[in-house]
Amino acid sequence: MELLAPAGDLNKLKYAVYYGADAVYAAGNNFGLRAKSTNFSEVHLKEAVDFCHKHGRKIYITVNIFAHNSDIEQLPEYLIFLQKIGVDALIISDPGVFSLAKEFAPDVDIHISTQANVTSWSAVDFWYKLGAKRIILARELGIKEIVEIKKKVPKIELEMFVHGAMCMSYSGRCLISAFLNNRSANRGLCTQPCRWEYNLIEKSRPGEFFKIEEDERGSYFFNSKDLNLIKRIPQIKKAGIDSIKIEGRMKSLYYVAAVTRAYKTAIEAGTNTVSTDTQEELNKVSHRYYSEAFFDKFDSSETQYYGSSAYIRDYQFVGEVQKVEGTSAFISIKAKFCIGDEIEFIFPDSKNDFKIKLKNIFNEENEMIQLTKPNTIIRLDLDKKLPKWGIVRKKNIEE
Ligand code: SF4
């Protein structure tokens, strides 16, 4: 079973690969559904493809907007380019884009995006007969339905989301952002208004906000929990799923690395129960309350969280190891920490993880400092040489 991780930019892509992804998905600057993510220029796309292939990994490119006429004019050139640089598959939801891909990038596999909302074996069969290589199933399917699909259409590859944010609508088929902000989710511009807190205003009393309370839980009535199926990996493997996918191209490199590594560990455990340590790793990245969503049965009290849309942040991503010289580590600072704090280093191989209580921190001028500043580089003198691709996190102390 393939582990497929998000790659919001080239650096995150490298972390995904080093922390265990078998394949990554990314977008060029146009035609994908994460317009606000950094995404890849054409030069970076080529570099990304070469990097993945050099490491024996695959790279899939999202071309999953619902295209308008103006997009259609520009698509052939882009599709020809993607075929030329050797991407492994295109992720597509729109039948018009599908047909152009068949014409202008005939050698590249096509994966049908979750945005196409494929929810039955008949829809899977439809795309199979048209030549799709893989279906990224709608998140709204339970495992029983997926098993049935696999039995009825065994020749097509099936991919399913196992981790990350969910929409309260059918994956992305939602007009709230387009309606409130003129930024359409179906054009990759969602502003996530489903996470906002809503109040009611009576027309003749502007500025007075009346609380909307369906019950004591409050008014985040659109806010979905995050998907987390790590405990179900043995079952998913048994069902014959070809690829499991992590959501989050706009998340940090720490998120990508830690979540990818946890799922890799779960896959490697085979059909054994996933250890609590591995499950616990997923509580150390910023997340909303977790849910198994539709896996067994749909229950809205399980998928929605009405109390707040805030993230749970028990740990903070505080630094990325940029360079190692002997036993000194040079760290690019993402968030503050100070002498006396306990920080934790994580690496692609979790056996190398360790914690230390900080006794010294040096700035770039080689001066000892008490507190780090974001967007600077600091040096830590340690008692061992660090492996490559280290990330630094810190537990948040409750106030
Ligand atoms: S507003 Fe929320 S539910 Fe709608 S597409 Fe955006 S994230 Fe999904």
Coordinates of N, CA and C in Angstrom, one line a residue, residues 2 54 82 96 99 117 121-122 131 178 197 209 265 273 282 360 371 375:
E2 N 0.6 2.1 -0.9 CA 1.4 3.4 -1.1 C 1.0 4.4 0.0
K54 N 14.7 10.3 -8.6 CA 16.0 10.0 -8.1 C 15.9 9.2 -6.8
L82 N 3.7 19.0 -18.5 CA 3.7 18.0 -17.4 C 4.1 16.6 -18.0
G96 N -14.0 17.7 -18.8 CA -13.3 18.4 -19.9 C -11.8 18.3 -19.8
S99 N -10.6 14.9 -20.7 CA -10.5 14.6 -22.2 C -9.3 15.3 -22.8
N117 N -16.1 13.4 -6.4 CA -17.1 12.8 -5.6 C -17.5 11.4 -6.1
W121 N -19.6 1.9 -6.9 CA -18.8 1.1 -7.8 C -19.1 1.4 -9.3
S122 N -20.4 1.9 -9.5 CA -20.8 2.2 -10.9 C -20.0 3.4 -11.4
G131 N -10.7 5.0 -19.0 CA -9.2 5.0 -19.0 C -8.5 5.5 -17.8
A178 N -17.2 31.2 -1.9 CA -17.5 31.9 -3.1 C -18.6 33.0 -2.8
E197 N -16.9 31.8 13.4 CA -18.0 31.9 14.4 C -19.1 32.8 13.8
F209 N -24.8 42.1 17.9 CA -24.7 40.7 17.4 C -25.5 39.7 18.4
T265 N 5.0 4.3 9.8 CA 5.2 3.3 10.9 C 4.0 2.4 11.0
T273 N -1.9 -4.2 15.5 CA -2.5 -3.0 16.0 C -1.5 -1.9 16.0
L282 N 0.4 11.8 16.3 CA -0.5 12.6 15.6 C -1.2 13.7 16.5
N360 N 22.7 26.2 26.4 CA 23.3 27.3 25.7 C 22.7 27.4 24.3
L371 N 17.2 33.9 24.5 CA 15.9 33.6 23.8 C 16.1 33.7 22.3
N375 N 12.8 33.5 12.5 CA 13.5 33.9 11.2 C 14.9 34.2 11.4

